[in-house]
Coordinates of C-alpha atoms and ligand atoms in Angstrom, one line a residue:
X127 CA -66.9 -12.5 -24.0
X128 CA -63.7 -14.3 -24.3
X129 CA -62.5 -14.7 -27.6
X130 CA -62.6 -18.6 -27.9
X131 CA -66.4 -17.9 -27.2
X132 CA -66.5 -15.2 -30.2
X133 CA -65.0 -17.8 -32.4
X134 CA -67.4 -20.6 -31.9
X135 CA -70.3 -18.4 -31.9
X136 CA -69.4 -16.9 -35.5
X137 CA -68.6 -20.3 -36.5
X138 CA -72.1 -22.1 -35.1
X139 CA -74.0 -19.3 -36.7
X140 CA -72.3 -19.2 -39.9
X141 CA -72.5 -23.4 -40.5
X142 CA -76.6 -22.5 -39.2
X143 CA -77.1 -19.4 -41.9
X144 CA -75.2 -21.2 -45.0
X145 CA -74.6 -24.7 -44.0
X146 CA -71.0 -24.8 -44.9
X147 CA -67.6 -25.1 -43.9
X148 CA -66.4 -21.1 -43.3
X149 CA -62.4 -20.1 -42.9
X150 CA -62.5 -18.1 -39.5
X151 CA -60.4 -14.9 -39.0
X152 CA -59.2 -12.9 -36.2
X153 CA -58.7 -9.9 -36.2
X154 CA -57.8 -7.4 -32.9
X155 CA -58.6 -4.2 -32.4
X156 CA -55.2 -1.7 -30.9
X157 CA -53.9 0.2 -27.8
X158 CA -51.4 3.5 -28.5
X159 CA -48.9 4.2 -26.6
X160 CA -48.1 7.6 -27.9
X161 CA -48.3 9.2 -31.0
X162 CA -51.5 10.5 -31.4
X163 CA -52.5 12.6 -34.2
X164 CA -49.1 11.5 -35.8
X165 CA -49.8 9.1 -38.0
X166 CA -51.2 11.1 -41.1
X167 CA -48.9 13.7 -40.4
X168 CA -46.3 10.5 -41.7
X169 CA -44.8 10.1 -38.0
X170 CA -44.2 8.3 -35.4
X171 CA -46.7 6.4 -33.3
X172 CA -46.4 3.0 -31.1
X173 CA -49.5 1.0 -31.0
X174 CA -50.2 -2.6 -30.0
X175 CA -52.7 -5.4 -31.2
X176 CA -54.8 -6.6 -27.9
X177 CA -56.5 -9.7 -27.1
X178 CA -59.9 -8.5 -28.2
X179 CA -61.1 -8.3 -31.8
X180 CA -63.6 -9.2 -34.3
X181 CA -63.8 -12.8 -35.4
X182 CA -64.7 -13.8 -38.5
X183 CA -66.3 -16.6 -40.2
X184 CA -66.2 -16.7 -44.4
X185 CA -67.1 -19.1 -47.3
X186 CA -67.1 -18.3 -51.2
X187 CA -70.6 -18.7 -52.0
X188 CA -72.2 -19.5 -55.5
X189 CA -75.2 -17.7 -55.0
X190 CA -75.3 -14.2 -57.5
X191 CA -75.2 -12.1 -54.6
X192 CA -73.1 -11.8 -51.2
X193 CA -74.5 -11.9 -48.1
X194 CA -73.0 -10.3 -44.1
X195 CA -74.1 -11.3 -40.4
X196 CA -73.5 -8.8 -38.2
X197 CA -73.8 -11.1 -35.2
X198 CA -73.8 -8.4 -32.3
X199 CA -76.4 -6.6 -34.3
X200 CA -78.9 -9.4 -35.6
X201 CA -78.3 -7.7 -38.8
X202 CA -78.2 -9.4 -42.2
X203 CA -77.1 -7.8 -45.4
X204 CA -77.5 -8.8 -49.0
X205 CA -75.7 -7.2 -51.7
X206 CA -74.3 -7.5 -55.3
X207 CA -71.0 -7.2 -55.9
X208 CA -71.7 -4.5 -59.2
X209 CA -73.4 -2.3 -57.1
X210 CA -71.0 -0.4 -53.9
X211 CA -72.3 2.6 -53.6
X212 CA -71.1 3.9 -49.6
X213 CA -74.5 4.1 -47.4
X214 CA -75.3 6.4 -44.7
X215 CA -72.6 7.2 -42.4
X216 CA -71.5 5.4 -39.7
X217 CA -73.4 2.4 -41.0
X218 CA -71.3 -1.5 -40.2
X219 CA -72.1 -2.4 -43.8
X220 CA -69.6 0.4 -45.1
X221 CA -66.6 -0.9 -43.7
X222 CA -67.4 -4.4 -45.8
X223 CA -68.7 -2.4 -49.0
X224 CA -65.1 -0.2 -48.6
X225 CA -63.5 -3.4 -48.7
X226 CA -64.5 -4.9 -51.5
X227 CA -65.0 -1.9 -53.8
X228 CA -60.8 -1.0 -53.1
X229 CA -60.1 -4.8 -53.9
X230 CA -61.9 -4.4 -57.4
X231 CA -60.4 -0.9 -58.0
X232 CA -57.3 -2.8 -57.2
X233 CA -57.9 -5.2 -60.4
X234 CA -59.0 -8.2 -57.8
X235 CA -61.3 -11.0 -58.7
X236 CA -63.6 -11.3 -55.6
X237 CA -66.0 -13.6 -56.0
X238 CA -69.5 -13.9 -54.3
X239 CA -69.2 -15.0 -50.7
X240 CA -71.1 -15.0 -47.0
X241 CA -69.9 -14.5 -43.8
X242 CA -70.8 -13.9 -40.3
X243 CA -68.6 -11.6 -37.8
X244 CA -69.0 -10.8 -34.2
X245 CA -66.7 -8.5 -31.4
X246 CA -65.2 -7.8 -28.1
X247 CA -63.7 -4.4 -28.9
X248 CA -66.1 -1.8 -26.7
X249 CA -67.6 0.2 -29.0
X250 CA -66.8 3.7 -29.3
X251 CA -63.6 2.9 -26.6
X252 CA -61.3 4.0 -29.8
X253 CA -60.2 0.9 -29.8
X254 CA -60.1 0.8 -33.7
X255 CA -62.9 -1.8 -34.6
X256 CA -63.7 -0.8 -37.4
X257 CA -59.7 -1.3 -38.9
X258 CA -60.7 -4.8 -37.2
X259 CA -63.5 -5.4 -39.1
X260 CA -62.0 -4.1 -42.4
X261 CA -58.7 -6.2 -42.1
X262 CA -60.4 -9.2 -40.7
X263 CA -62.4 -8.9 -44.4
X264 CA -59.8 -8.1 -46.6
X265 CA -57.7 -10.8 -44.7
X266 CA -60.0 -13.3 -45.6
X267 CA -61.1 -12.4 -49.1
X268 CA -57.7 -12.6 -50.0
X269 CA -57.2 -16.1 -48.9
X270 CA -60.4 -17.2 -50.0
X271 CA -60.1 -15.6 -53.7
X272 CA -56.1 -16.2 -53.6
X273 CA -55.7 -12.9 -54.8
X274 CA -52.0 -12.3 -53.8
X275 CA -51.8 -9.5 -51.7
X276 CA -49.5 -8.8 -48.8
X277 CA -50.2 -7.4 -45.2
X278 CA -48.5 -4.2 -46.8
X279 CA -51.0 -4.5 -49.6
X280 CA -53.8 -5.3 -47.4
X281 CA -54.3 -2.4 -44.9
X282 CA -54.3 0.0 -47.6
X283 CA -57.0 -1.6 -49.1
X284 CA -58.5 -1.2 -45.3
X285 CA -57.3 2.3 -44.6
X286 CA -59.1 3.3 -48.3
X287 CA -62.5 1.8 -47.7
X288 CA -62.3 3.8 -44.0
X289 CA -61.1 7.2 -46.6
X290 CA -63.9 6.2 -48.8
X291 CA -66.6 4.3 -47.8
X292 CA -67.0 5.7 -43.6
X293 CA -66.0 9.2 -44.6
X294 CA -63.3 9.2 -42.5
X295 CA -59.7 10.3 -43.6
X296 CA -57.3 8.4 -41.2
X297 CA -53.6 7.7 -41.2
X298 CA -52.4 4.0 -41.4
X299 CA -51.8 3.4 -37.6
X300 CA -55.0 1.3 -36.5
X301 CA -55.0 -0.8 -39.7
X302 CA -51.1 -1.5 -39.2
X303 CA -51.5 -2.5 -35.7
X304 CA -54.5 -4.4 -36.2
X305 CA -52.6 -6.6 -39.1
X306 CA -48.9 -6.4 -37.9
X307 CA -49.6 -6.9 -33.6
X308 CA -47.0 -9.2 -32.4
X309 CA -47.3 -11.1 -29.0
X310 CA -45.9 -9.0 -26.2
X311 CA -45.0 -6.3 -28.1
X312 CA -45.8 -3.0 -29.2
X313 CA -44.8 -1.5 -32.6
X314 CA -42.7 1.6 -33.1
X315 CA -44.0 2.4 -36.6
X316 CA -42.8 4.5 -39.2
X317 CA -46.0 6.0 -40.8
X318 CA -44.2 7.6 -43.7
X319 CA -41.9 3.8 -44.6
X320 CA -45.0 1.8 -43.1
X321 CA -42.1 0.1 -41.5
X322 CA -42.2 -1.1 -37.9
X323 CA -39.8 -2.1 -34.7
X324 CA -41.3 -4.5 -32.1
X325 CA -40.6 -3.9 -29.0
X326 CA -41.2 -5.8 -26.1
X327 CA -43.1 -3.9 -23.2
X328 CA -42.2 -4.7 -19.4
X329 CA -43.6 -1.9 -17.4
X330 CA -41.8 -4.0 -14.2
X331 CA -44.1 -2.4 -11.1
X332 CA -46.7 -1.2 -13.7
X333 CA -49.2 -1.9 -15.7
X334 CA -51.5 -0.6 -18.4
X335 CA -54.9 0.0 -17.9
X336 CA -57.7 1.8 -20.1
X337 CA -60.2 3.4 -18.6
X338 CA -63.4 4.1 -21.0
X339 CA -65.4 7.0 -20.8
X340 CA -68.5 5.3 -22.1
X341 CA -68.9 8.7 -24.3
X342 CA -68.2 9.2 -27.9
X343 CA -69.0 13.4 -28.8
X344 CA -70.9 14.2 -32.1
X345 CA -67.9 16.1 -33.8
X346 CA -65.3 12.9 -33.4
X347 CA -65.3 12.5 -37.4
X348 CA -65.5 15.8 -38.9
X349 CA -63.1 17.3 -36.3
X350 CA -60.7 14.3 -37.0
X351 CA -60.5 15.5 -40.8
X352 CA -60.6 18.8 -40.0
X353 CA -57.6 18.5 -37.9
X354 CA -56.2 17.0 -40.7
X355 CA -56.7 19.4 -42.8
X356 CA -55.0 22.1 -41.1
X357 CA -51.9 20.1 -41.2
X358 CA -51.6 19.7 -44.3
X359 CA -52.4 23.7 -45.0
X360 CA -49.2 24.4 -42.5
X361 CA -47.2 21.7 -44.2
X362 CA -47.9 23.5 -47.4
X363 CA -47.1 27.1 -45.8
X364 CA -43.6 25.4 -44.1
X365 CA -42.9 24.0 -47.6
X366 CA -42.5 20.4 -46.8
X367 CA -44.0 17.0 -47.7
X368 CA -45.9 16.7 -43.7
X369 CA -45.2 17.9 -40.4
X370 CA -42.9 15.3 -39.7
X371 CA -40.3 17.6 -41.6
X372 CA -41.0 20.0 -39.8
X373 CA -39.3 21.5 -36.4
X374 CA -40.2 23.7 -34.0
X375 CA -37.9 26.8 -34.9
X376 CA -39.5 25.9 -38.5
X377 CA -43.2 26.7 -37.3
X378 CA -41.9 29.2 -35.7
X379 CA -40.6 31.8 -38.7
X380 CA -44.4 30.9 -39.9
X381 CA -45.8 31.9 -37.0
X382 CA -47.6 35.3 -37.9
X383 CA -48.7 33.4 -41.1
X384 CA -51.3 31.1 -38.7
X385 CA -54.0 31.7 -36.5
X386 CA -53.4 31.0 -32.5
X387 CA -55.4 27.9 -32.8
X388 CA -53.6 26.4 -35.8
X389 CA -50.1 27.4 -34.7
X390 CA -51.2 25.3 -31.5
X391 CA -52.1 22.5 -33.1
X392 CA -49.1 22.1 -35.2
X393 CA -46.9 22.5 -32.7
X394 CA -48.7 19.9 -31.0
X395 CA -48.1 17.2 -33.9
X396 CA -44.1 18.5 -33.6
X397 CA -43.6 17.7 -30.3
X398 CA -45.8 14.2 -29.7
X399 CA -43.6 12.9 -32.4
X400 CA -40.9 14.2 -30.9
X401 CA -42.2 12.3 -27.6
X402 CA -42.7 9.0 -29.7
X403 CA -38.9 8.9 -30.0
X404 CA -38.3 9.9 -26.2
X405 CA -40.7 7.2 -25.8
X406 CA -39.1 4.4 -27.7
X407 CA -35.2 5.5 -25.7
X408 CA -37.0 5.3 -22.3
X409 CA -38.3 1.9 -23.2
X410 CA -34.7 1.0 -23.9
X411 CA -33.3 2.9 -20.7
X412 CA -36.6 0.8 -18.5
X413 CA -36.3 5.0 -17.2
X414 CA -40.4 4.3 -16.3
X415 CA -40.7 8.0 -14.7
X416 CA -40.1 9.3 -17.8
X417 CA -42.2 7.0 -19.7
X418 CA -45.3 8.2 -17.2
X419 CA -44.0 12.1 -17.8
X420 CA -44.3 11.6 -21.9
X421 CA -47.6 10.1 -21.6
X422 CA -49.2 13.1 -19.3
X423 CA -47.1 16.0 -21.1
X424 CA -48.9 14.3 -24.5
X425 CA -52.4 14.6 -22.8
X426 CA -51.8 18.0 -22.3
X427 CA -51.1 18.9 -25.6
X428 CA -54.0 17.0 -26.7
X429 CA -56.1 18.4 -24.8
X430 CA -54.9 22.1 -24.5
X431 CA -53.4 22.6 -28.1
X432 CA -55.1 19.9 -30.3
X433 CA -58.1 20.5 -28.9
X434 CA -59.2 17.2 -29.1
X435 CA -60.2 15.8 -25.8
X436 CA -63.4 16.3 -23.4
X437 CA -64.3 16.6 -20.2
X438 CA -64.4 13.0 -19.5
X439 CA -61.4 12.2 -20.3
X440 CA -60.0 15.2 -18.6
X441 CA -61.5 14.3 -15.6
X442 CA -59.8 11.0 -15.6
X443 CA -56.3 12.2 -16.6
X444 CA -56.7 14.5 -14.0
X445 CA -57.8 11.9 -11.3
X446 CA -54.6 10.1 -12.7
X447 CA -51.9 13.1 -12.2
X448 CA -53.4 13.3 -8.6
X449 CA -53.0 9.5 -7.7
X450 CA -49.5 8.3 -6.4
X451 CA -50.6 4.8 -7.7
X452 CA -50.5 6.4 -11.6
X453 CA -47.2 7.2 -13.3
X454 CA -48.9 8.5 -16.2
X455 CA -52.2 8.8 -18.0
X456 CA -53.7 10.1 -21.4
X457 CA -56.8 10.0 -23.6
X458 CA -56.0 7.6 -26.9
X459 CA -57.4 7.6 -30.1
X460 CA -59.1 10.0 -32.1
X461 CA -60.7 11.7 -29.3
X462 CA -63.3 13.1 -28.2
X463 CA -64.7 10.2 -25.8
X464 CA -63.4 6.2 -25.6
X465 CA -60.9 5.5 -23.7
X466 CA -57.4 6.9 -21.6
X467 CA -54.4 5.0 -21.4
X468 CA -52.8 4.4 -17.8
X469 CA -49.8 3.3 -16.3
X470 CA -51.0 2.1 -12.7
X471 CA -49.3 0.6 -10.3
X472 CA -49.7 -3.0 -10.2
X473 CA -50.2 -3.3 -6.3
X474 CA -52.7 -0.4 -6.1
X475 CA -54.7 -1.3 -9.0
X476 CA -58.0 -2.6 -7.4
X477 CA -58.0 0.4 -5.1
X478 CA -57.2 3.4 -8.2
X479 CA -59.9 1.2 -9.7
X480 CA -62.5 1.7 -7.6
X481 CA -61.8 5.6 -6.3
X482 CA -61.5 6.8 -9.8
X483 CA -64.8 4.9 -11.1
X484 CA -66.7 6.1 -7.8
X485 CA -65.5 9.6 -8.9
X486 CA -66.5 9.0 -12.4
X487 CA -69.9 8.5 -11.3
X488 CA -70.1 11.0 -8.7
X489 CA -69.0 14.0 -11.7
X490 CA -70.5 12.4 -14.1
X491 CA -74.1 10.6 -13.3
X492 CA -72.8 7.6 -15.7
X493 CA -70.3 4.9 -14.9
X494 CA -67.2 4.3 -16.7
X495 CA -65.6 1.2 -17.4
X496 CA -62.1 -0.2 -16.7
X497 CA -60.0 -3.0 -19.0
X498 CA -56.9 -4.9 -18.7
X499 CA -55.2 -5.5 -22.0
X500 CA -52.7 -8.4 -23.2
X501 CA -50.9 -7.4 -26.1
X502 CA -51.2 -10.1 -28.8
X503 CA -51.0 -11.4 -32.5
X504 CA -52.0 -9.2 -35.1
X505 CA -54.9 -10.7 -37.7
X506 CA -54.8 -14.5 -38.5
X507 CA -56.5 -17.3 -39.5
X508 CA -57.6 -19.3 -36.6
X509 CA -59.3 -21.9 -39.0
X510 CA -58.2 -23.0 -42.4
Ligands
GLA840 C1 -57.9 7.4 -35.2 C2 -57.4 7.2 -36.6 C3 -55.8 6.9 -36.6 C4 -55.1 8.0 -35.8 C5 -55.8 8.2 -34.5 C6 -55.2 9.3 -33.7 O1 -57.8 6.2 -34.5 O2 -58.0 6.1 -37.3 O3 -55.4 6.8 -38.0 O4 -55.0 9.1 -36.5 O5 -57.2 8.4 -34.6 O6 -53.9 9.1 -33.4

C-alpha cells in the first residue's frame, strides 16, 4: 500500500474510533548499507530512511485511560498510564508501553491520549519497524504534550523502550535512521557521537534492491544480545571502552585468551567497521566495484564469523556472487532471516528478478519477495 493510502486510512479510522481531529506522523522504517553488528559496538554504520513506514494518527484524549489501534491487526488496546508493566514478548503493545514508561522516567508529563497506526514495512524483512513505530510515538507525544525534547533526545527514549520493554538490547542505528533519514541520502553515522554525514547515493548503472527471505529464525533476539554480549566481554579483556578501539593486531595479543568462536566474531565487528570507512571513500571515489566487493566481503564475515546469517539468505548472496548483473549482495539487519541488500544492475533487473526468485522457490518450497526502495525523509509530521 502506498503511503498516501496508509495515511488516509489511519486518519478515517482514527476521526471513526474517537471522533476527533488527530496530528498524523510518519515515520519510515531503514535500509543499511554496511555496518552491521557495529552499531552497539559504538561504530560506524550507513543506513537510510525509505519510503515505507508506519503512519500515525494521535489526539490527547480526556478520558482516564489511553487507548492504541493497531490498524493492520484489528487490535485495540486500553491502558492506564500508572500502570507499564512490559507484556509478553514480541507483543506490538510493548513498543508503545516502552515509549511512554522512558518519557515518565525522563520527568515528562504525558497526558492521556488515543491513536491509531498502520504500516508498509514487511514484517520481519529487518526493516526496523518496530524503531518506526516507537519514533513515530514518541514523535508525536512530544508535540502533542510539548514536552521539549529533541530528535537526539527522542530515539533514546525509543532505543530504551526496545532495551526495556521488547527485551531486546540494540545499538542506536535503526532509531537514528528512522528519525534523521534525509531525502536521497544515506547517513554515515557515528554511533559512539550519535553524529551523522549525509551522503547522497548515485549508484550510476546500479541500483539497490532487497530481496526478503520471507523467514525470520527463532533465535534472532536472544542471539542478537548474545552477540552483544561477547563484545563487550572482549572489549573488557582488550581493555577499552568497545570494539571500536580496538584493532586487529590488538585482538590479536588476546587471542589465546578467547575461544575460536569469539575471536571470530570480534574480529568480524573490527573489520566491517573498518569496511564502513572503505565504504564511505568509495562513495566519494563513485569506485562502484569496490563498493560491490565491501558489501559481499561483509556477508562473508557475517555469515562465516558472526555467525549470524541462514541458509536463505546464503542462498541468495550466493545466487548474487554468481550473477554478472549483481555487483554485490549481503544479508542486513540483525539476521537470521528478512531481507539482503543488492546492488543489481539497472538493465538486468527484471531478468536477476525473476531467475533468483524461481531459484528461491525451487530450493526452498516458499517464495521470496523482491523491493525497490527510495531513500526518503526521516519521521515528520504530515498533519498538524
Ligand atoms: C538490529 C538492531 C540494530 C543493529 C542491527 C545490526 O537491527 O536493532 O541496532 O544492531 O540489528 O546491525
Amino acid at each position: 500500500m502506498m503511503n498516501k493510502e496508509l495515511i488516509e486510512e489511519v486518519t478515517h479510522s482514527f476521526k471513526a474510533h474517537f471522533n476527533s481531529e488527530p496530528l498524523i506522523v510518519f515515520s519510515p522504517g531503514r535500509i543499511n548499507l554496511i555496518g552491521e553488528h557495529t552499531d552497539y559496538n559504538d561504530g560506524f554504520v550507513f543506513p537510510a530512511a525509505v519510503d515505507k513506514g508506519i503512519a500515525l494518527a494521535i489526539q490527547k484524549s480526556d478520558a482516564n485511560t489511553s487507548t492504541v489501534v493497531a490498524f493492520d491487526k484489528d487490535e485495540t488496546y486500553t491502558f492506564a498510564l500508572d500502570i507499564l508493566e512490559p507484556l509478553k514478548n514480541g507483543d506490538w503493545r510493548n513498543y508503545v508501553l516502552g515509549v511512554v514508561a522512558e518519557l515518565q522516567l525522563l520527568g515528562k508529563n504525558v497526558g492521556n491520549f488515543n491513536g491509531v497506526f498502520a504500516g508498509n514495512i514487511p514484517g520481519g524483512a529487518g526493516m526496523s519497524s518496530s524503531a518506526a513505530l516507537e519514533n513515530s510515538f514518541v514523535f508525536g507525544l512530544n508535540d502533542l504534550f510539548n514536552l521539549g525534547l529533541s530528535k537526539e533526545d527522542m530515539i533514546l527514549v525509543s532505543q530504551k523502550a526496545e532495551h526495556n520493554y521488547a527485551g531486546v538490547k540494540c545499538g542506536i542505528m535503526d532509531q537514528y535512521a528512522s528519525m534523521f533519514g534525509i531525502e536521497n541520502s544515506a547517513l554515515l553515522l557515528d554511533c559512539r557521537s550519535i553524529t551523522s554525514q549525509p551522503y547522497r547515493i548515485d549508484f550510476k548503472d546500479y541500483e539497490l534492491m532487497l530481496i526478503n527471505t520471507n523467514v525470520k529464525h527463532d533465535l534472532s533476539e536472544t542471539a542478537y544480545n548474545d552477540r552483544r554480549e561477547v563484545c563487550e566481554k572482549v572489549s573488557k579483556l582488550l581493555n577499552v571502552v568497545a570494539l571500536r578501539d580496538a584493532s586487529k593486531e590488538d585482538l590479536e595479543a588476546i587471542k589465546t585468551d578467547l575461544s575460536e568462536g569469539d575471536y571470530q566474531k570480534a574480529l568480524y565487528v573490527i573489520e566491517e567497521n573498518n569496511r564502513v570507512k572503505q565504504f564511505s571513500e568509495a562513495i566519494e571515489k563513485e569506485d562502484l566495484e569496490t563498493l560491490g566487493d565491501l558489501l559481499f566481503q561483509s556477508h562473508e564475515g557475517l555469515s562465516k564469523k558472526y555467525e549470524v546469517s541462514c541458509a536463505e539468505l546464503d542462498f541468495l548472496v550466493d545466487r548474487a556472487h554468481e550473477s554478472s548483473s549483481v555487483i554485490g549482495a549481503r544479508m542486513m539487519g540483525g539476521g537470521f532471516g528478512g531481507c539482503t541488500i543488492n546492488l543489481v544492475l539497472k538493465t538486468e533487473m527484471e531478468a536477476f528478478k525473476e531467475d533468483v526468485s524461481n531459484r528461491f522457490k525451487d530450493e526452498f518450497g516458499s517464495a521470496c519477495t523482491i523491493y525497490n526502495v527510495k531513500l526518503s525523509q526521516g519521521t515528520h509530521i504530515v498533519k498538524g
